[in-house]
Coordinates of C-alpha atoms in Angstrom, one line a residue:
M271 CA -17.9 15.8 2.9
A272 CA -16.9 12.5 1.4
V273 CA -15.8 12.4 -2.3
Q274 CA -18.2 10.6 -4.6
C275 CA -17.9 7.9 -7.2
C276 CA -20.9 6.8 -9.3
L277 CA -21.3 3.3 -10.5
R278 CA -23.5 2.1 -13.3
K279 CA -24.1 -1.4 -14.7
I280 CA -23.7 -1.5 -18.5
E281 CA -23.3 -4.7 -20.4
S282 CA -22.7 -3.5 -24.0
Y283 CA -21.0 -0.7 -25.9
D284 CA -24.2 1.0 -26.9
R285 CA -23.3 4.7 -27.1
N286 CA -26.8 5.8 -26.2
I287 CA -26.9 3.6 -23.1
I288 CA -23.4 4.8 -22.0
R289 CA -24.4 8.5 -22.6
G290 CA -27.6 8.0 -20.5
A291 CA -25.6 6.4 -17.7
L292 CA -23.0 9.2 -17.9
E293 CA -25.6 11.9 -17.6
E294 CA -27.2 10.2 -14.6
C295 CA -23.8 10.0 -12.9
L296 CA -23.0 13.6 -13.6
A297 CA -26.4 14.7 -12.2
G298 CA -25.7 12.8 -9.0
L299 CA -22.2 14.3 -8.4
P300 CA -22.0 17.6 -6.4
G301 CA -23.1 20.5 -8.4
G302 CA -24.0 18.3 -11.3
G303 CA -20.4 17.4 -12.0
P304 CA -17.6 19.7 -13.4
P305 CA -18.7 23.1 -14.7
F306 CA -18.1 22.6 -18.4
R307 CA -19.1 25.7 -20.4
S308 CA -19.4 26.6 -24.0
G309 CA -16.0 27.4 -25.5
D310 CA -14.0 25.4 -22.9
R311 CA -11.0 23.7 -24.3
V312 CA -11.1 20.0 -23.1
L313 CA -8.4 17.4 -23.5
L314 CA -9.7 13.8 -23.6
K315 CA -7.0 11.4 -22.3
P316 CA -7.9 7.7 -23.1
N317 CA -5.9 4.7 -22.3
L318 CA -4.4 4.3 -25.8
L319 CA -1.6 1.8 -25.1
S320 CA -1.2 0.8 -28.7
G321 CA -3.0 0.5 -32.0
R322 CA -5.1 -2.7 -31.3
A323 CA -8.7 -3.3 -32.2
P324 CA -11.4 -2.7 -29.6
E325 CA -12.2 -6.4 -29.1
R326 CA -8.6 -6.8 -27.7
V327 CA -9.8 -4.6 -24.7
V328 CA -6.3 -3.0 -24.6
N329 CA -7.6 0.6 -25.0
T330 CA -10.5 2.6 -23.9
H331 CA -13.4 1.6 -26.1
P332 CA -14.3 4.1 -28.9
E333 CA -18.0 4.1 -27.9
V334 CA -17.1 5.3 -24.4
I335 CA -15.1 8.2 -25.9
A336 CA -18.0 8.9 -28.2
A337 CA -20.5 9.1 -25.4
V338 CA -18.3 11.5 -23.4
A339 CA -17.6 13.6 -26.5
E340 CA -21.3 13.8 -27.3
S341 CA -22.1 15.1 -23.8
L342 CA -19.3 17.7 -23.8
S343 CA -20.1 18.8 -27.4
D344 CA -23.6 19.5 -26.3
C345 CA -22.1 21.8 -23.7
G346 CA -20.3 23.6 -26.4
C347 CA -16.8 22.5 -25.4
R348 CA -14.0 22.4 -27.9
L349 CA -12.5 18.9 -27.8
S350 CA -9.0 17.4 -28.3
L351 CA -7.8 13.9 -27.7
G352 CA -4.2 13.0 -26.9
D353 CA -2.0 10.3 -25.6
S354 CA 1.6 9.0 -26.0
P355 CA 1.5 5.4 -27.1
G356 CA 4.6 3.3 -26.3
L357 CA 5.4 2.0 -29.7
E358 CA 3.9 3.6 -32.8
S359 CA 2.9 7.2 -33.7
L360 CA -0.3 8.6 -32.2
A361 CA -1.8 8.8 -35.7
H362 CA -1.2 5.1 -36.3
A363 CA -2.6 4.1 -32.9
L364 CA -5.7 6.2 -33.4
H365 CA -6.4 4.5 -36.7
K366 CA -5.8 0.9 -35.6
A367 CA -7.7 1.4 -32.3
G368 CA -10.9 2.5 -34.2
Y369 CA -10.8 6.1 -32.9
M370 CA -10.9 8.0 -36.2
P371 CA -14.7 7.7 -36.9
V372 CA -15.3 9.1 -33.4
L373 CA -12.8 12.0 -33.9
Q374 CA -14.4 12.9 -37.2
R375 CA -18.0 12.6 -36.0
Y376 CA -17.5 15.1 -33.1
G377 CA -14.8 17.3 -34.7
I378 CA -12.2 16.2 -32.1
A379 CA -8.7 17.6 -32.8
V380 CA -5.7 15.3 -32.3
A381 CA -3.2 16.6 -29.6
D382 CA 0.3 15.2 -29.9
L383 CA 1.5 15.1 -26.3
H384 CA 5.2 14.5 -27.1
P385 CA 6.6 18.1 -26.5
G386 CA 7.4 18.1 -22.8
E387 CA 8.7 20.4 -20.2
D388 CA 9.7 20.3 -16.5
V389 CA 7.0 21.9 -14.4
P390 CA 6.6 22.3 -10.6
S391 CA 4.4 19.7 -9.0
R392 CA 1.2 20.9 -7.4
N393 CA 1.9 19.8 -3.8
R394 CA 5.5 18.7 -3.9
R395 CA 4.9 15.7 -1.7
W396 CA 7.6 13.5 -3.1
F397 CA 8.7 15.2 -6.4
S398 CA 9.3 18.9 -6.7
R399 CA 9.2 18.9 -10.5
L400 CA 7.6 16.6 -13.1
F401 CA 8.3 16.3 -16.8
L402 CA 4.8 16.5 -18.5
S403 CA 3.4 17.4 -21.9
S404 CA 3.7 21.1 -22.6
R405 CA 0.4 20.9 -24.4
L406 CA -1.5 20.6 -21.0
A407 CA -1.4 24.4 -20.6
E408 CA -3.5 24.9 -23.7
F409 CA -6.6 23.3 -22.1
D410 CA -9.2 24.4 -19.5
H411 CA -10.1 20.9 -18.4
L412 CA -8.6 17.4 -18.5
V413 CA -11.1 14.5 -18.9
N414 CA -9.5 11.2 -17.9
L415 CA -10.8 8.1 -19.7
P416 CA -9.0 5.0 -18.3
K417 CA -9.6 1.3 -19.1
F418 CA -10.2 -1.2 -16.3
K419 CA -7.2 -3.5 -16.7
T420 CA -4.6 -5.4 -14.7
H421 CA -1.0 -4.2 -14.7
G422 CA 2.1 -6.3 -14.3
M423 CA 3.9 -3.7 -12.1
M424 CA 1.0 -1.9 -10.4
T425 CA -1.6 -4.7 -10.1
L426 CA -4.3 -2.5 -11.7
T427 CA -4.2 0.4 -14.2
L428 CA -7.1 2.7 -13.6
A429 CA -7.6 6.5 -13.3
V430 CA -4.4 7.6 -11.6
K431 CA -2.1 5.3 -13.6
N432 CA -3.7 6.4 -16.9
L433 CA -2.3 9.9 -16.3
F434 CA 1.3 8.5 -16.8
G435 CA 0.4 8.9 -20.5
L436 CA 0.8 12.7 -20.0
V437 CA 4.6 12.0 -19.6
P438 CA 5.9 12.2 -23.2
G439 CA 8.3 10.1 -25.0
K440 CA 11.4 8.4 -23.5
R441 CA 10.9 10.2 -20.2
K442 CA 8.5 7.4 -19.2
A443 CA 11.5 4.9 -19.4
A444 CA 13.6 7.3 -17.4
Y445 CA 11.0 7.4 -14.6
H446 CA 10.8 3.6 -14.6
L447 CA 14.6 3.4 -14.4
S448 CA 14.8 5.9 -11.5
A449 CA 12.2 4.0 -9.5
G450 CA 13.9 0.7 -10.3
V451 CA 12.3 -2.2 -8.5
D452 CA 10.9 0.1 -5.8
Q453 CA 7.2 -0.2 -6.5
A454 CA 6.3 2.3 -3.7
T455 CA 8.4 5.0 -5.3
F456 CA 6.8 4.5 -8.7
A457 CA 3.3 4.6 -7.0
R458 CA 4.2 7.9 -5.3
L459 CA 5.2 9.3 -8.7
M460 CA 1.8 8.3 -10.1
L461 CA 0.1 10.1 -7.2
E462 CA 2.2 13.2 -7.7
I463 CA 1.3 13.3 -11.4
G464 CA -2.4 12.7 -10.5
E465 CA -2.5 15.6 -8.1
T466 CA -0.6 17.9 -10.4
C467 CA -2.7 17.2 -13.5
A468 CA -6.0 17.0 -11.5
P469 CA -8.5 15.8 -14.1
A470 CA -11.9 17.5 -13.9
L471 CA -13.6 14.2 -14.5
S472 CA -12.6 10.5 -14.7
V473 CA -14.8 8.0 -16.6
L474 CA -13.7 4.3 -16.3
D475 CA -14.4 1.9 -19.0
G476 CA -15.0 -1.4 -17.2
I477 CA -17.8 -2.6 -19.5
V478 CA -15.4 -5.3 -20.7
A479 CA -12.3 -5.3 -18.5
M480 CA -8.9 -7.0 -18.8
E481 CA -7.8 -9.6 -16.3
G482 CA -4.7 -11.7 -16.0
D483 CA -1.3 -10.5 -17.3
G484 CA -2.3 -7.0 -18.5
P485 CA -2.1 -4.3 -19.6
G486 CA -1.4 -5.5 -23.1
Q487 CA -1.7 -9.3 -23.0
G488 CA -4.4 -10.1 -20.5
R489 CA -7.8 -11.7 -21.2
P490 CA -11.1 -9.9 -21.8
R491 CA -13.4 -10.1 -18.8
P492 CA -17.0 -8.8 -19.1
A493 CA -17.5 -6.7 -15.9
G494 CA -20.4 -4.4 -16.9
V495 CA -19.1 -1.4 -15.0
L496 CA -19.0 2.3 -15.8
A497 CA -17.5 4.4 -13.0
V498 CA -17.5 8.2 -12.9
S499 CA -15.9 10.5 -10.4
T500 CA -14.3 14.0 -10.2
H501 CA -11.7 12.3 -7.9
A502 CA -9.4 9.9 -9.7
L503 CA -7.9 8.3 -6.5
A504 CA -11.4 7.6 -5.1
L505 CA -12.4 6.0 -8.4
D506 CA -9.3 3.8 -8.1
A507 CA -10.2 2.8 -4.5
V508 CA -13.7 1.8 -5.6
A509 CA -12.5 -0.1 -8.7
G510 CA -10.0 -2.0 -6.6
A511 CA -12.8 -3.1 -4.3
L512 CA -14.9 -4.2 -7.3
A513 CA -12.0 -6.4 -8.4
G514 CA -11.5 -7.8 -4.8
V515 CA -8.0 -6.3 -4.6
P516 CA -7.0 -5.6 -1.0
P517 CA -5.5 -2.1 -0.6
E518 CA -2.1 -3.5 0.3
S519 CA -1.9 -5.3 -3.0
H520 CA -2.9 -2.1 -4.9
P521 CA 0.3 0.0 -4.7
I522 CA -1.1 3.4 -5.8
V523 CA -4.1 3.2 -3.3
W524 CA -1.8 1.7 -0.6
Q525 CA 0.7 4.5 -0.8
A526 CA -2.1 7.1 -0.8
I527 CA -3.5 5.5 2.4
Q528 CA -0.1 5.4 4.0
H529 CA 0.4 9.1 3.4
G530 CA -3.2 10.2 4.3
L531 CA -4.3 11.3 0.9
P532 CA -8.1 12.0 0.8
G533 CA -10.3 9.5 -1.1
A534 CA -7.9 6.5 -0.8
R535 CA -9.9 4.8 1.9
L536 CA -13.3 3.4 0.9
G537 CA -14.8 4.8 4.0
E538 CA -14.1 8.3 2.6
V539 CA -15.9 7.6 -0.7
E540 CA -19.6 7.9 -1.1
V541 CA -20.6 5.4 -3.8
I542 CA -23.8 6.4 -5.6
G543 CA -25.8 4.7 -8.3
E544 CA -25.1 0.9 -8.0
S545 CA -23.4 -0.6 -5.0
I546 CA -19.9 -2.2 -4.9
A547 CA -21.5 -5.4 -3.8
S548 CA -23.9 -5.5 -6.7
L549 CA -21.2 -5.0 -9.3
A550 CA -18.3 -6.9 -7.6
I551 CA -16.4 -9.0 -10.1
P552 CA -16.0 -12.5 -8.7
D553 CA -12.7 -14.3 -9.0
F554 CA -11.0 -11.5 -10.9
K555 CA -7.7 -12.8 -12.1
L556 CA -4.7 -10.6 -11.1
P557 CA -1.4 -10.6 -12.9
S558 CA 1.0 -13.4 -12.1
T559 CA 3.4 -10.7 -11.0
V560 CA 1.5 -9.8 -7.8
D561 CA 3.6 -11.0 -4.9
P562 CA 2.4 -12.3 -1.5
H563 CA 2.5 -9.8 1.3
W564 CA 4.5 -11.2 4.2
R565 CA 4.1 -10.0 7.7
L566 CA 7.8 -10.5 8.5
P567 CA 10.9 -8.4 9.4
G568 CA 12.0 -6.2 6.6
F569 CA 15.2 -8.1 5.7
V570 CA 13.4 -11.4 5.6
Q571 CA 10.6 -10.0 3.6
R572 CA 13.0 -8.6 1.0
G573 CA 14.7 -11.9 0.6
L574 CA 11.4 -13.7 0.1
K575 CA 10.3 -11.0 -2.4
N576 CA 13.4 -11.6 -4.5
W577 CA 12.8 -15.4 -4.3
T578 CA 9.1 -15.2 -5.4
S579 CA 9.0 -12.2 -7.7
A580 CA 8.0 -12.8 -11.3
R581 CA 10.2 -11.9 -14.3
P582 CA 9.7 -11.4 -18.0
R583 CA 10.7 -14.3 -20.3
I584 CA 11.0 -14.1 -24.1
L585 CA 9.2 -16.9 -26.0
P586 CA 11.6 -17.8 -28.9
D587 CA 9.0 -19.4 -31.0
A588 CA 6.7 -16.3 -31.0
C589 CA 9.5 -13.7 -31.1
R590 CA 9.9 -12.0 -34.5
K591 CA 13.0 -9.9 -33.4
C592 CA 11.2 -6.6 -34.0
L593 CA 13.4 -5.3 -31.2
E594 CA 10.6 -3.1 -29.7
C595 CA 11.4 -4.7 -26.3
V596 CA 15.0 -3.7 -26.6
R597 CA 14.2 -0.2 -27.5
I598 CA 11.7 0.3 -24.6
C599 CA 13.6 -1.5 -21.8
P600 CA 14.7 1.3 -19.4
A601 CA 17.3 -0.9 -17.8
E602 CA 18.7 -2.2 -21.2
A603 CA 18.2 -5.7 -19.8
I604 CA 17.2 -7.3 -23.1
Q605 CA 19.9 -8.0 -25.6
P606 CA 20.7 -10.6 -28.3
S607 CA 22.7 -13.6 -27.1
N608 CA 25.4 -15.4 -29.1
D609 CA 22.8 -17.6 -30.7
G610 CA 20.9 -14.6 -32.0
K611 CA 18.0 -15.0 -29.7
L612 CA 16.8 -12.2 -27.3
R613 CA 17.2 -12.9 -23.6
V614 CA 16.4 -10.9 -20.4
D615 CA 19.4 -10.4 -18.1
P616 CA 17.9 -11.1 -14.6
A617 CA 20.7 -9.0 -12.9
R618 CA 19.6 -5.9 -14.9
C619 CA 15.9 -6.4 -15.1
I620 CA 13.9 -4.0 -12.8
R621 CA 10.6 -5.9 -13.3
C622 CA 8.7 -2.9 -14.7
F623 CA 7.3 -5.2 -17.4
C624 CA 7.4 -2.5 -20.1
C625 CA 8.6 -5.2 -22.5
H626 CA 5.6 -7.4 -21.8
E627 CA 3.3 -4.4 -22.0
I628 CA 4.3 -3.3 -25.4
C629 CA 5.3 -6.5 -27.3
P630 CA 3.2 -6.5 -30.4
H631 CA 3.5 -10.3 -30.9
Q632 CA 2.7 -11.5 -27.4
A633 CA 6.2 -13.0 -27.3
I634 CA 7.0 -12.1 -23.7
A635 CA 5.6 -14.2 -20.9
I636 CA 5.5 -13.5 -17.2
E637 CA 7.4 -16.3 -15.4
P638 CA 6.7 -16.8 -11.7
G639 CA 9.8 -16.7 -9.4
R640 CA 11.1 -20.0 -8.1
G641 CA 9.6 -19.4 -4.7
R642 CA 6.2 -18.7 -6.2
Q643 CA 6.4 -21.9 -8.2
V644 CA 7.1 -23.8 -5.0
L645 CA 4.3 -22.1 -3.1
N646 CA 1.8 -22.9 -6.0
L647 CA 3.0 -26.6 -6.0
L648 CA 2.5 -26.8 -2.2
R649 CA -0.9 -25.1 -2.5
G650 CA -2.0 -27.6 -5.2
R651 CA -1.0 -30.6 -3.0
K652 CA -2.8 -29.2 0.0
Q653 CA -6.0 -28.7 -2.1
R654 CA -5.8 -32.3 -3.4

């Protein structure tokens, strides 16, 4: 039987409307959705990248969390919420993101995910062990609450990518460094984490999405989408189709297809509620880091990729020298130069775009590679 993903059209962050749509989706899933019972310990995992206000669309909106919490509270579940923001403490991020009123209203405990431990992966497809929060063992269910956003390295950050937040502290940087510029390896790591953590439910906040150079500096894009599934990968495949992203440009979904993981192909997903066609997001702007896909021999393709790939560039007028980019860069590619300004060493940069993702002052831009600039120029001339 095909896995299911429910889509609902919602155009505002009205908690009652979101709650109603969520209940309709759960009722349409097999068995009425996951078997949440009174007394179950449930961890809510939002996309809490950093402490930024809801209108910045960087994090899962507080009203989506409220609607899910209300539904689970009515089932008698005991709720906690946790994430591991890249820059500040969890407490600071919760406050700045507007989460505290929701936590207080529903009696949601805060779960600091930073204690970590090596655990065996569930299926050992590519990684035999993973470093994950040791707090996960305390909960009966994990509820995944991603935000519909673009992502400089992975094109989109949705349900599967959101689970990378269960990797605590500096180990995220270590994983980025071990993957290097190999996007496929990093995508397989995300899939391994997704299978091991196996969220009972994923609820995607796409009511207002982020397009462009996300996940921290993109532009708000009203999309009017709430997506619900018990299968995170299937939700990602559906959301990618909504954004018009072909599977080969969506690394997590593409690697899953290449290795035959169930739910990665749209033909394996039963979409209920609204249709993909009715909620499709026209002309959704992808990150400037997304490279063309060349159907050429491997050695030629690698050369073209190096020529066209985007890289981060520090904007000196916006930079306040807070050094957060220096601290988070897994490759130690950002260092002060002789004139005191920060610069990115292109020889060391692994193009993970963590610096762009976390910069609190929007002082890091994505600069297209020289080849991409030439292609854009030629395309512009042809259109004229």
